[in-house]
């Protein structure tokens, strides 16, 4: 079965109910959200009542709570020694919020070493995660996202992700989130995805993949840029993204779109999800989204 959704919002008043309604409006059966603004750490208290209302709404609309994902804010950088205590503290709170929301997976950018070097950066991440898991005893898993390698980002190749997984004691609580734009920008050939997946399987194991971000890329392979493009309108192509979305070995893994709003204004998700379900690229899609929204 295809589990397809996208990034949705979460607000302090209606919380998970708001996110669920937005996902339903796009025809999604899973979704991903930040528990507050991704660039800051202001977080409101999770309401039990709203959470239960949202769970009921999900059941009515065939959204599987087990496939719903939280994304940790980018300001957490476990790779930076100077900021490690803050990251550990916030990540521990974030795992608690996930648990209160009934969400099982938290996607995390491994971090940027900011001049401390790859080896030291990876070690900082390992130390940070070991401390987090020492303090925190709920069941929520952290999925390390594969990164484009912009600046000093770590997790830009499978070997770096493996180094982190190997270094963390409770690595049964760790998995990986692949991002197609990031893989492309990091230099992996999405056009030959079976080879990429085999390489991943030999190093880490397909069973470690907990989520896949489906994005096209504005930049050529190996550019180390990380600029997402709408599905089929970038350098990866619709056909190659579809081969991942419908890959038989990735069937039960939630696929999440993080494509840009058209003209920075109109969410593309309803139309992109429909196009994915129909498996046919529509070159007029962005025009259609503009005209639907401008009416
Ligand atoms: Fe991300
Ligand atoms: Fe992503
Ligand atoms: Zn990205």
PDB file of C-alpha atoms and ligand atoms in Angstrom:
ATOM      1  CA  UNK A   1       0.000   0.000   0.000  1.00  0.00           C
ATOM      2  CA  UNK A   2       1.171   3.520  -0.812  1.00  0.00           C
ATOM      3  CA  UNK A   3       1.672   5.807   2.186  1.00  0.00           C
ATOM      4  CA  UNK A   4       1.920   9.299   0.787  1.00  0.00           C
ATOM      5  CA  UNK A   5       1.724  12.658   2.516  1.00  0.00           C
ATOM      6  CA  UNK A   6       3.493  15.935   2.882  1.00  0.00           C
ATOM      7  CA  UNK A   7       4.705  18.559   5.246  1.00  0.00           C
ATOM      8  CA  UNK A   8       1.772  20.268   7.029  1.00  0.00           C
ATOM      9  CA  UNK A   9       1.479  22.944   9.712  1.00  0.00           C
ATOM     10  CA  UNK A  10       0.847  22.564  13.434  1.00  0.00           C
ATOM     11  CA  UNK A  11      -0.407  25.564  15.364  1.00  0.00           C
ATOM     12  CA  UNK A  12      -0.514  26.299  19.033  1.00  0.00           C
ATOM     13  CA  UNK A  13      -4.293  26.630  19.186  1.00  0.00           C
ATOM     14  CA  UNK A  14      -5.572  23.618  17.276  1.00  0.00           C
ATOM     15  CA  UNK A  15      -2.332  21.602  17.311  1.00  0.00           C
ATOM     16  CA  UNK A  16      -2.530  18.108  15.772  1.00  0.00           C
ATOM     17  CA  UNK A  17      -6.171  18.630  14.719  1.00  0.00           C
ATOM     18  CA  UNK A  18      -4.983  21.404  12.396  1.00  0.00           C
ATOM     19  CA  UNK A  19      -2.241  19.206  10.897  1.00  0.00           C
ATOM     20  CA  UNK A  20      -4.638  16.298  10.391  1.00  0.00           C
ATOM     21  CA  UNK A  21      -7.253  18.472   8.672  1.00  0.00           C
ATOM     22  CA  UNK A  22      -4.629  19.901   6.359  1.00  0.00           C
ATOM     23  CA  UNK A  23      -3.393  16.387   5.426  1.00  0.00           C
ATOM     24  CA  UNK A  24      -6.981  15.265   4.751  1.00  0.00           C
ATOM     25  CA  UNK A  25      -7.540  18.283   2.484  1.00  0.00           C
ATOM     26  CA  UNK A  26      -4.602  17.099   0.325  1.00  0.00           C
ATOM     27  CA  UNK A  27      -5.827  13.493   0.076  1.00  0.00           C
ATOM     28  CA  UNK A  28      -2.831  12.274   2.096  1.00  0.00           C
ATOM     29  CA  UNK A  29      -2.801   9.171   4.310  1.00  0.00           C
ATOM     30  CA  UNK A  30       0.246  10.260   6.320  1.00  0.00           C
ATOM     31  CA  UNK A  31       1.991  13.586   7.063  1.00  0.00           C
ATOM     32  CA  UNK A  32       4.929  15.326   8.717  1.00  0.00           C
ATOM     33  CA  UNK A  33       5.024  18.474  10.865  1.00  0.00           C
ATOM     34  CA  UNK A  34       7.184  20.598  13.156  1.00  0.00           C
ATOM     35  CA  UNK A  35       5.854  20.971  16.705  1.00  0.00           C
ATOM     36  CA  UNK A  36       6.443  24.744  16.335  1.00  0.00           C
ATOM     37  CA  UNK A  37       8.470  27.053  14.085  1.00  0.00           C
ATOM     38  CA  UNK A  38      11.461  25.092  12.680  1.00  0.00           C
ATOM     39  CA  UNK A  39      13.846  28.004  13.286  1.00  0.00           C
ATOM     40  CA  UNK A  40      13.039  28.596  16.966  1.00  0.00           C
ATOM     41  CA  UNK A  41      12.393  26.653  20.157  1.00  0.00           C
ATOM     42  CA  UNK A  42       9.118  28.201  21.314  1.00  0.00           C
ATOM     43  CA  UNK A  43       6.875  25.213  21.889  1.00  0.00           C
ATOM     44  CA  UNK A  44       3.438  25.100  23.479  1.00  0.00           C
ATOM     45  CA  UNK A  45       2.210  22.454  25.887  1.00  0.00           C
ATOM     46  CA  UNK A  46       0.632  19.495  24.101  1.00  0.00           C
ATOM     47  CA  UNK A  47      -3.113  19.261  24.753  1.00  0.00           C
ATOM     48  CA  UNK A  48      -4.293  15.744  25.507  1.00  0.00           C
ATOM     49  CA  UNK A  49      -7.822  16.527  24.400  1.00  0.00           C
ATOM     50  CA  UNK A  50      -6.794  17.937  21.005  1.00  0.00           C
ATOM     51  CA  UNK A  51      -4.433  15.017  20.489  1.00  0.00           C
ATOM     52  CA  UNK A  52      -7.226  12.496  21.069  1.00  0.00           C
ATOM     53  CA  UNK A  53      -9.554  14.448  18.753  1.00  0.00           C
ATOM     54  CA  UNK A  54      -6.857  14.357  16.065  1.00  0.00           C
ATOM     55  CA  UNK A  55      -6.339  10.594  16.504  1.00  0.00           C
ATOM     56  CA  UNK A  56     -10.054  10.039  16.016  1.00  0.00           C
ATOM     57  CA  UNK A  57     -10.066  12.215  12.910  1.00  0.00           C
ATOM     58  CA  UNK A  58      -7.120  10.192  11.538  1.00  0.00           C
ATOM     59  CA  UNK A  59      -8.972   6.922  12.045  1.00  0.00           C
ATOM     60  CA  UNK A  60     -12.042   8.285  10.246  1.00  0.00           C
ATOM     61  CA  UNK A  61      -9.907   9.301   7.270  1.00  0.00           C
ATOM     62  CA  UNK A  62      -7.617   6.249   7.082  1.00  0.00           C
ATOM     63  CA  UNK A  63      -4.494   8.100   8.144  1.00  0.00           C
ATOM     64  CA  UNK A  64      -2.171   5.708   9.967  1.00  0.00           C
ATOM     65  CA  UNK A  65      -0.788   7.360  13.128  1.00  0.00           C
ATOM     66  CA  UNK A  66       2.155   4.910  13.036  1.00  0.00           C
ATOM     67  CA  UNK A  67       3.285   6.522   9.762  1.00  0.00           C
ATOM     68  CA  UNK A  68       3.049  10.128  10.983  1.00  0.00           C
ATOM     69  CA  UNK A  69       6.377  11.929  11.388  1.00  0.00           C
ATOM     70  CA  UNK A  70       7.654  14.886  13.416  1.00  0.00           C
ATOM     71  CA  UNK A  71      10.638  16.863  12.079  1.00  0.00           C
ATOM     72  CA  UNK A  72      13.008  18.299  14.703  1.00  0.00           C
ATOM     73  CA  UNK A  73      13.884  22.017  14.271  1.00  0.00           C
ATOM     74  CA  UNK A  74      17.087  22.830  12.360  1.00  0.00           C
ATOM     75  CA  UNK A  75      18.548  24.783  15.234  1.00  0.00           C
ATOM     76  CA  UNK A  76      19.444  21.527  16.959  1.00  0.00           C
ATOM     77  CA  UNK A  77      23.045  20.844  15.926  1.00  0.00           C
ATOM     78  CA  UNK A  78      24.497  17.886  17.798  1.00  0.00           C
ATOM     79  CA  UNK A  79      27.676  18.030  15.691  1.00  0.00           C
ATOM     80  CA  UNK A  80      28.726  21.302  17.316  1.00  0.00           C
ATOM     81  CA  UNK A  81      30.404  20.645  20.673  1.00  0.00           C
ATOM     82  CA  UNK A  82      29.765  24.235  21.810  1.00  0.00           C
ATOM     83  CA  UNK A  83      26.038  23.769  21.480  1.00  0.00           C
ATOM     84  CA  UNK A  84      25.663  20.176  22.553  1.00  0.00           C
ATOM     85  CA  UNK A  85      23.912  20.710  25.900  1.00  0.00           C
ATOM     86  CA  UNK A  86      21.212  22.827  24.305  1.00  0.00           C
ATOM     87  CA  UNK A  87      20.690  20.226  21.549  1.00  0.00           C
ATOM     88  CA  UNK A  88      20.474  17.356  24.021  1.00  0.00           C
ATOM     89  CA  UNK A  89      17.991  19.243  26.182  1.00  0.00           C
ATOM     90  CA  UNK A  90      15.740  20.285  23.313  1.00  0.00           C
ATOM     91  CA  UNK A  91      15.853  16.864  21.634  1.00  0.00           C
ATOM     92  CA  UNK A  92      14.850  15.172  24.888  1.00  0.00           C
ATOM     93  CA  UNK A  93      11.855  17.516  25.176  1.00  0.00           C
ATOM     94  CA  UNK A  94      10.976  16.934  21.542  1.00  0.00           C
ATOM     95  CA  UNK A  95      10.938  13.152  22.056  1.00  0.00           C
ATOM     96  CA  UNK A  96       8.552  13.727  24.947  1.00  0.00           C
ATOM     97  CA  UNK A  97       6.264  15.842  22.792  1.00  0.00           C
ATOM     98  CA  UNK A  98       6.258  13.107  20.106  1.00  0.00           C
ATOM     99  CA  UNK A  99       5.326  10.556  22.731  1.00  0.00           C
ATOM    100  CA  UNK A 100       2.470  12.750  24.013  1.00  0.00           C
ATOM    101  CA  UNK A 101       1.231  13.175  20.442  1.00  0.00           C
ATOM    102  CA  UNK A 102       1.351   9.415  19.819  1.00  0.00           C
ATOM    103  CA  UNK A 103       3.957   9.905  17.068  1.00  0.00           C
ATOM    104  CA  UNK A 104       6.626   7.183  16.769  1.00  0.00           C
ATOM    105  CA  UNK A 105       9.243   8.846  14.525  1.00  0.00           C
ATOM    106  CA  UNK A 106      11.281  12.026  14.835  1.00  0.00           C
ATOM    107  CA  UNK A 107      13.371  13.076  11.815  1.00  0.00           C
ATOM    108  CA  UNK A 108      16.625  14.806  12.742  1.00  0.00           C
ATOM    109  CA  UNK A 109      19.330  16.469  10.641  1.00  0.00           C
ATOM    110  CA  UNK A 110      22.543  14.885  11.971  1.00  0.00           C
ATOM    111  CA  UNK A 111      24.223  18.313  12.185  1.00  0.00           C
ATOM    112  CA  UNK A 112      27.020  20.476  10.773  1.00  0.00           C
ATOM    113  CA  UNK A 113      30.523  20.293  12.200  1.00  0.00           C
ATOM    114  CA  UNK A 114      31.077  24.062  11.679  1.00  0.00           C
ATOM    115  CA  UNK A 115      34.858  23.726  11.309  1.00  0.00           C
ATOM    116  CA  UNK A 116      35.383  21.111  14.028  1.00  0.00           C
ATOM    117  CA  UNK A 117      36.075  18.477  11.348  1.00  0.00           C
ATOM    118  CA  UNK A 118      34.109  15.480  10.053  1.00  0.00           C
ATOM    119  CA  UNK A 119      35.460  12.981  12.562  1.00  0.00           C
ATOM    120  CA  UNK A 120      34.945  15.222  15.592  1.00  0.00           C
ATOM    121  CA  UNK A 121      31.508  16.274  14.338  1.00  0.00           C
ATOM    122  CA  UNK A 122      30.387  12.644  13.981  1.00  0.00           C
ATOM    123  CA  UNK A 123      31.722  11.884  17.456  1.00  0.00           C
ATOM    124  CA  UNK A 124      29.793  14.852  18.889  1.00  0.00           C
ATOM    125  CA  UNK A 125      26.584  13.537  17.306  1.00  0.00           C
ATOM    126  CA  UNK A 126      27.226  10.068  18.752  1.00  0.00           C
ATOM    127  CA  UNK A 127      27.891  11.518  22.225  1.00  0.00           C
ATOM    128  CA  UNK A 128      24.786  13.677  21.994  1.00  0.00           C
ATOM    129  CA  UNK A 129      22.518  10.807  20.957  1.00  0.00           C
ATOM    130  CA  UNK A 130      23.967   8.499  23.612  1.00  0.00           C
ATOM    131  CA  UNK A 131      23.163  11.127  26.269  1.00  0.00           C
ATOM    132  CA  UNK A 132      19.660  11.675  24.893  1.00  0.00           C
ATOM    133  CA  UNK A 133      18.841   7.974  24.992  1.00  0.00           C
ATOM    134  CA  UNK A 134      20.312   7.650  28.480  1.00  0.00           C
ATOM    135  CA  UNK A 135      17.850  10.254  29.811  1.00  0.00           C
ATOM    136  CA  UNK A 136      14.862   9.323  27.735  1.00  0.00           C
ATOM    137  CA  UNK A 137      12.998   6.052  28.046  1.00  0.00           C
ATOM    138  CA  UNK A 138      10.061   6.337  25.696  1.00  0.00           C
ATOM    139  CA  UNK A 139       9.739   4.365  22.474  1.00  0.00           C
ATOM    140  CA  UNK A 140      10.023   7.187  19.928  1.00  0.00           C
ATOM    141  CA  UNK A 141      12.656   6.543  17.263  1.00  0.00           C
ATOM    142  CA  UNK A 142      15.006   9.126  15.791  1.00  0.00           C
ATOM    143  CA  UNK A 143      15.474   8.984  12.014  1.00  0.00           C
ATOM    144  CA  UNK A 144      18.736  10.572  10.841  1.00  0.00           C
ATOM    145  CA  UNK A 145      18.145  12.379   7.565  1.00  0.00           C
ATOM    146  CA  UNK A 146      20.504  11.922   4.628  1.00  0.00           C
ATOM    147  CA  UNK A 147      21.846  15.382   3.789  1.00  0.00           C
ATOM    148  CA  UNK A 148      22.966  17.243   0.645  1.00  0.00           C
ATOM    149  CA  UNK A 149      26.385  18.123   2.066  1.00  0.00           C
ATOM    150  CA  UNK A 150      25.791  21.869   2.018  1.00  0.00           C
ATOM    151  CA  UNK A 151      28.432  23.728   4.070  1.00  0.00           C
ATOM    152  CA  UNK A 152      29.772  21.363   6.729  1.00  0.00           C
ATOM    153  CA  UNK A 153      26.662  19.148   6.922  1.00  0.00           C
ATOM    154  CA  UNK A 154      27.211  15.591   8.101  1.00  0.00           C
ATOM    155  CA  UNK A 155      25.174  12.577   7.007  1.00  0.00           C
ATOM    156  CA  UNK A 156      25.914  13.420   3.350  1.00  0.00           C
ATOM    157  CA  UNK A 157      26.812   9.802   2.571  1.00  0.00           C
ATOM    158  CA  UNK A 158      25.811   6.377   3.843  1.00  0.00           C
ATOM    159  CA  UNK A 159      29.184   5.831   5.493  1.00  0.00           C
ATOM    160  CA  UNK A 160      28.711   8.862   7.767  1.00  0.00           C
ATOM    161  CA  UNK A 161      25.210   7.713   8.712  1.00  0.00           C
ATOM    162  CA  UNK A 162      26.595   4.245   9.436  1.00  0.00           C
ATOM    163  CA  UNK A 163      29.352   5.686  11.649  1.00  0.00           C
ATOM    164  CA  UNK A 164      26.684   7.390  13.787  1.00  0.00           C
ATOM    165  CA  UNK A 165      24.472   4.280  13.926  1.00  0.00           C
ATOM    166  CA  UNK A 166      27.463   2.138  14.923  1.00  0.00           C
ATOM    167  CA  UNK A 167      28.523   4.562  17.643  1.00  0.00           C
ATOM    168  CA  UNK A 168      25.167   4.854  19.389  1.00  0.00           C
ATOM    169  CA  UNK A 169      24.554   2.212  22.048  1.00  0.00           C
ATOM    170  CA  UNK A 170      20.766   2.132  21.773  1.00  0.00           C
ATOM    171  CA  UNK A 171      20.783   2.071  18.001  1.00  0.00           C
ATOM    172  CA  UNK A 172      17.553   0.077  17.975  1.00  0.00           C
ATOM    173  CA  UNK A 173      16.049   3.530  18.558  1.00  0.00           C
ATOM    174  CA  UNK A 174      17.768   4.962  15.470  1.00  0.00           C
ATOM    175  CA  UNK A 175      16.833   4.761  11.816  1.00  0.00           C
ATOM    176  CA  UNK A 176      17.329   6.728   8.622  1.00  0.00           C
ATOM    177  CA  UNK A 177      15.199   9.120   6.589  1.00  0.00           C
ATOM    178  CA  UNK A 178      16.271   9.286   2.942  1.00  0.00           C
ATOM    179  CA  UNK A 179      15.595  12.536   1.069  1.00  0.00           C
ATOM    180  CA  UNK A 180      15.667  12.242  -2.733  1.00  0.00           C
ATOM    181  CA  UNK A 181      16.741  15.881  -3.296  1.00  0.00           C
ATOM    182  CA  UNK A 182      19.516  15.512  -0.730  1.00  0.00           C
ATOM    183  CA  UNK A 183      20.675  12.175  -2.225  1.00  0.00           C
ATOM    184  CA  UNK A 184      20.861  13.768  -5.684  1.00  0.00           C
ATOM    185  CA  UNK A 185      22.678  16.836  -4.407  1.00  0.00           C
ATOM    186  CA  UNK A 186      25.057  14.635  -2.409  1.00  0.00           C
ATOM    187  CA  UNK A 187      26.036  12.842  -5.629  1.00  0.00           C
ATOM    188  CA  UNK A 188      23.905   9.676  -5.591  1.00  0.00           C
ATOM    189  CA  UNK A 189      22.409   8.742  -8.973  1.00  0.00           C
ATOM    190  CA  UNK A 190      18.646   8.573  -8.521  1.00  0.00           C
ATOM    191  CA  UNK A 191      18.467   7.422 -12.167  1.00  0.00           C
ATOM    192  CA  UNK A 192      20.206   4.235 -10.989  1.00  0.00           C
ATOM    193  CA  UNK A 193      18.355   3.947  -7.722  1.00  0.00           C
ATOM    194  CA  UNK A 194      18.574   0.147  -7.432  1.00  0.00           C
ATOM    195  CA  UNK A 195      22.357   0.460  -7.169  1.00  0.00           C
ATOM    196  CA  UNK A 196      22.010   3.218  -4.569  1.00  0.00           C
ATOM    197  CA  UNK A 197      19.608   1.079  -2.559  1.00  0.00           C
ATOM    198  CA  UNK A 198      21.916  -1.945  -2.767  1.00  0.00           C
ATOM    199  CA  UNK A 199      24.793   0.163  -1.469  1.00  0.00           C
ATOM    200  CA  UNK A 200      22.593   1.412   1.367  1.00  0.00           C
ATOM    201  CA  UNK A 201      21.443  -2.115   2.165  1.00  0.00           C
ATOM    202  CA  UNK A 202      24.972  -3.484   2.327  1.00  0.00           C
ATOM    203  CA  UNK A 203      26.177  -0.710   4.635  1.00  0.00           C
ATOM    204  CA  UNK A 204      23.140  -0.017   6.810  1.00  0.00           C
ATOM    205  CA  UNK A 205      20.173  -2.218   5.882  1.00  0.00           C
ATOM    206  CA  UNK A 206      16.884  -1.358   4.169  1.00  0.00           C
ATOM    207  CA  UNK A 207      15.017  -2.208   7.387  1.00  0.00           C
ATOM    208  CA  UNK A 208      16.541   0.937   8.944  1.00  0.00           C
ATOM    209  CA  UNK A 209      14.674   3.261   6.544  1.00  0.00           C
ATOM    210  CA  UNK A 210      11.765   4.808   8.468  1.00  0.00           C
ATOM    211  CA  UNK A 211      10.743   7.585   6.107  1.00  0.00           C
ATOM    212  CA  UNK A 212      11.511   8.890   2.615  1.00  0.00           C
ATOM    213  CA  UNK A 213      11.286  12.567   1.678  1.00  0.00           C
ATOM    214  CA  UNK A 214      10.196  12.840  -1.932  1.00  0.00           C
ATOM    215  CA  UNK A 215      11.451  16.041  -3.545  1.00  0.00           C
ATOM    216  CA  UNK A 216      12.755  16.962  -6.956  1.00  0.00           C
ATOM    217  CA  UNK A 217      15.929  19.068  -7.021  1.00  0.00           C
ATOM    218  CA  UNK A 218      16.653  22.465  -8.574  1.00  0.00           C
ATOM    219  CA  UNK A 219      20.306  21.506  -8.972  1.00  0.00           C
ATOM    220  CA  UNK A 220      22.373  18.920 -10.840  1.00  0.00           C
ATOM    221  CA  UNK A 221      23.659  15.755  -9.208  1.00  0.00           C
ATOM    222  CA  UNK A 222      26.500  16.400  -6.739  1.00  0.00           C
ATOM    223  CA  UNK A 223      25.787  20.160  -6.403  1.00  0.00           C
ATOM    224  CA  UNK A 224      25.637  20.060  -2.554  1.00  0.00           C
ATOM    225  CA  UNK A 225      22.945  22.755  -2.613  1.00  0.00           C
ATOM    226  CA  UNK A 226      19.676  21.410  -1.116  1.00  0.00           C
ATOM    227  CA  UNK A 227      17.030  23.352  -3.009  1.00  0.00           C
ATOM    228  CA  UNK A 228      13.809  21.374  -3.419  1.00  0.00           C
ATOM    229  CA  UNK A 229      11.740  21.510  -6.615  1.00  0.00           C
ATOM    230  CA  UNK A 230       8.183  20.394  -7.387  1.00  0.00           C
ATOM    231  CA  UNK A 231       7.752  16.761  -8.413  1.00  0.00           C
ATOM    232  CA  UNK A 232       8.785  16.290 -12.040  1.00  0.00           C
ATOM    233  CA  UNK A 233       9.952  19.891 -12.518  1.00  0.00           C
ATOM    234  CA  UNK A 234      13.547  19.436 -11.416  1.00  0.00           C
ATOM    235  CA  UNK A 235      16.668  17.538 -12.403  1.00  0.00           C
ATOM    236  CA  UNK A 236      15.584  14.169 -10.932  1.00  0.00           C
ATOM    237  CA  UNK A 237      12.414  13.752 -13.065  1.00  0.00           C
ATOM    238  CA  UNK A 238       8.976  12.342 -12.364  1.00  0.00           C
ATOM    239  CA  UNK A 239       9.817   8.887 -13.697  1.00  0.00           C
ATOM    240  CA  UNK A 240      12.772   8.411 -11.365  1.00  0.00           C
ATOM    241  CA  UNK A 241      10.898   9.718  -8.336  1.00  0.00           C
ATOM    242  CA  UNK A 242       8.027   7.360  -9.183  1.00  0.00           C
ATOM    243  CA  UNK A 243      10.427   4.404  -9.242  1.00  0.00           C
ATOM    244  CA  UNK A 244      11.258   5.165  -5.593  1.00  0.00           C
ATOM    245  CA  UNK A 245       7.675   5.901  -4.531  1.00  0.00           C
ATOM    246  CA  UNK A 246       6.474   2.556  -5.921  1.00  0.00           C
ATOM    247  CA  UNK A 247       9.637   0.556  -5.209  1.00  0.00           C
ATOM    248  CA  UNK A 248       8.532  -2.924  -4.031  1.00  0.00           C
ATOM    249  CA  UNK A 249      11.182  -3.011  -1.280  1.00  0.00           C
ATOM    250  CA  UNK A 250      10.053   0.354   0.113  1.00  0.00           C
ATOM    251  CA  UNK A 251       6.333  -0.316   0.063  1.00  0.00           C
ATOM    252  CA  UNK A 252       5.327   0.316   3.670  1.00  0.00           C
ATOM    253  CA  UNK A 253       7.628   3.271   4.280  1.00  0.00           C
ATOM    254  CA  UNK A 254       5.883   6.676   4.495  1.00  0.00           C
ATOM    255  CA  UNK A 255       6.756   9.005   1.588  1.00  0.00           C
ATOM    256  CA  UNK A 256       6.625  12.690   2.471  1.00  0.00           C
ATOM    257  CA  UNK A 257       6.648  15.597   0.008  1.00  0.00           C
ATOM    258  CA  UNK A 258       8.539  18.750   1.020  1.00  0.00           C
ATOM    259  CA  UNK A 259       8.224  20.509  -2.312  1.00  0.00           C
ATOM    260  CA  UNK A 260       7.983  24.311  -2.488  1.00  0.00           C
ATOM    261  CA  UNK A 261       4.750  26.290  -2.577  1.00  0.00           C
ATOM    262  CA  UNK A 262       3.994  27.525  -6.091  1.00  0.00           C
ATOM    263  CA  UNK A 263       4.968  31.226  -6.271  1.00  0.00           C
ATOM    264  CA  UNK A 264       5.704  30.832  -2.536  1.00  0.00           C
ATOM    265  CA  UNK A 265       1.965  31.061  -1.949  1.00  0.00           C
ATOM    266  CA  UNK A 266       0.021  28.025  -3.101  1.00  0.00           C
ATOM    267  CA  UNK A 267       0.541  24.572  -1.587  1.00  0.00           C
ATOM    268  CA  UNK A 268       1.170  22.057  -4.397  1.00  0.00           C
ATOM    269  CA  UNK A 269       0.475  18.921  -2.359  1.00  0.00           C
ATOM    270  CA  UNK A 270      -3.091  18.028  -3.312  1.00  0.00           C
ATOM    271  CA  UNK A 271      -2.226  18.143  -7.024  1.00  0.00           C
ATOM    272  CA  UNK A 272       1.178  16.476  -6.613  1.00  0.00           C
ATOM    273  CA  UNK A 273      -0.320  13.604  -4.595  1.00  0.00           C
ATOM    274  CA  UNK A 274      -3.023  13.147  -7.230  1.00  0.00           C
ATOM    275  CA  UNK A 275      -0.412  13.089  -9.991  1.00  0.00           C
ATOM    276  CA  UNK A 276       1.603  10.486  -8.075  1.00  0.00           C
ATOM    277  CA  UNK A 277      -1.481   8.296  -7.585  1.00  0.00           C
ATOM    278  CA  UNK A 278      -2.285   8.561 -11.314  1.00  0.00           C
ATOM    279  CA  UNK A 279       1.388   7.854 -12.144  1.00  0.00           C
ATOM    280  CA  UNK A 280       1.325  10.306 -15.027  1.00  0.00           C
ATOM    281  CA  UNK A 281       3.317  13.521 -15.197  1.00  0.00           C
ATOM    282  CA  UNK A 282       1.325  16.668 -15.911  1.00  0.00           C
ATOM    283  CA  UNK A 283       3.575  19.398 -17.355  1.00  0.00           C
ATOM    284  CA  UNK A 284       0.759  21.918 -16.768  1.00  0.00           C
ATOM    285  CA  UNK A 285       0.502  21.128 -13.053  1.00  0.00           C
ATOM    286  CA  UNK A 286       1.991  24.362 -11.693  1.00  0.00           C
ATOM    287  CA  UNK A 287      -0.210  26.434 -14.013  1.00  0.00           C
ATOM    288  CA  UNK A 288      -3.247  24.494 -12.814  1.00  0.00           C
ATOM    289  CA  UNK A 289      -2.353  25.122  -9.172  1.00  0.00           C
ATOM    290  CA  UNK A 290      -2.038  28.850  -9.898  1.00  0.00           C
ATOM    291  CA  UNK A 291      -5.405  29.047 -11.618  1.00  0.00           C
ATOM    292  CA  UNK A 292      -7.228  26.972  -8.960  1.00  0.00           C
ATOM    293  CA  UNK A 293      -5.915  29.253  -6.210  1.00  0.00           C
ATOM    294  CA  UNK A 294      -6.448  32.546  -7.998  1.00  0.00           C
ATOM    295  CA  UNK A 295     -10.160  31.891  -8.557  1.00  0.00           C
TER     296      UNK A 295
HETATM  297 FE1  LIG B   1      14.868  17.740   6.749  1.00  0.00          FE
HETATM  298 FE1  LIG B   2      13.991  16.385   3.828  1.00  0.00          FE
HETATM  299 ZN1  LIG B   3      16.236  19.736   2.069  1.00  0.00          ZN
END
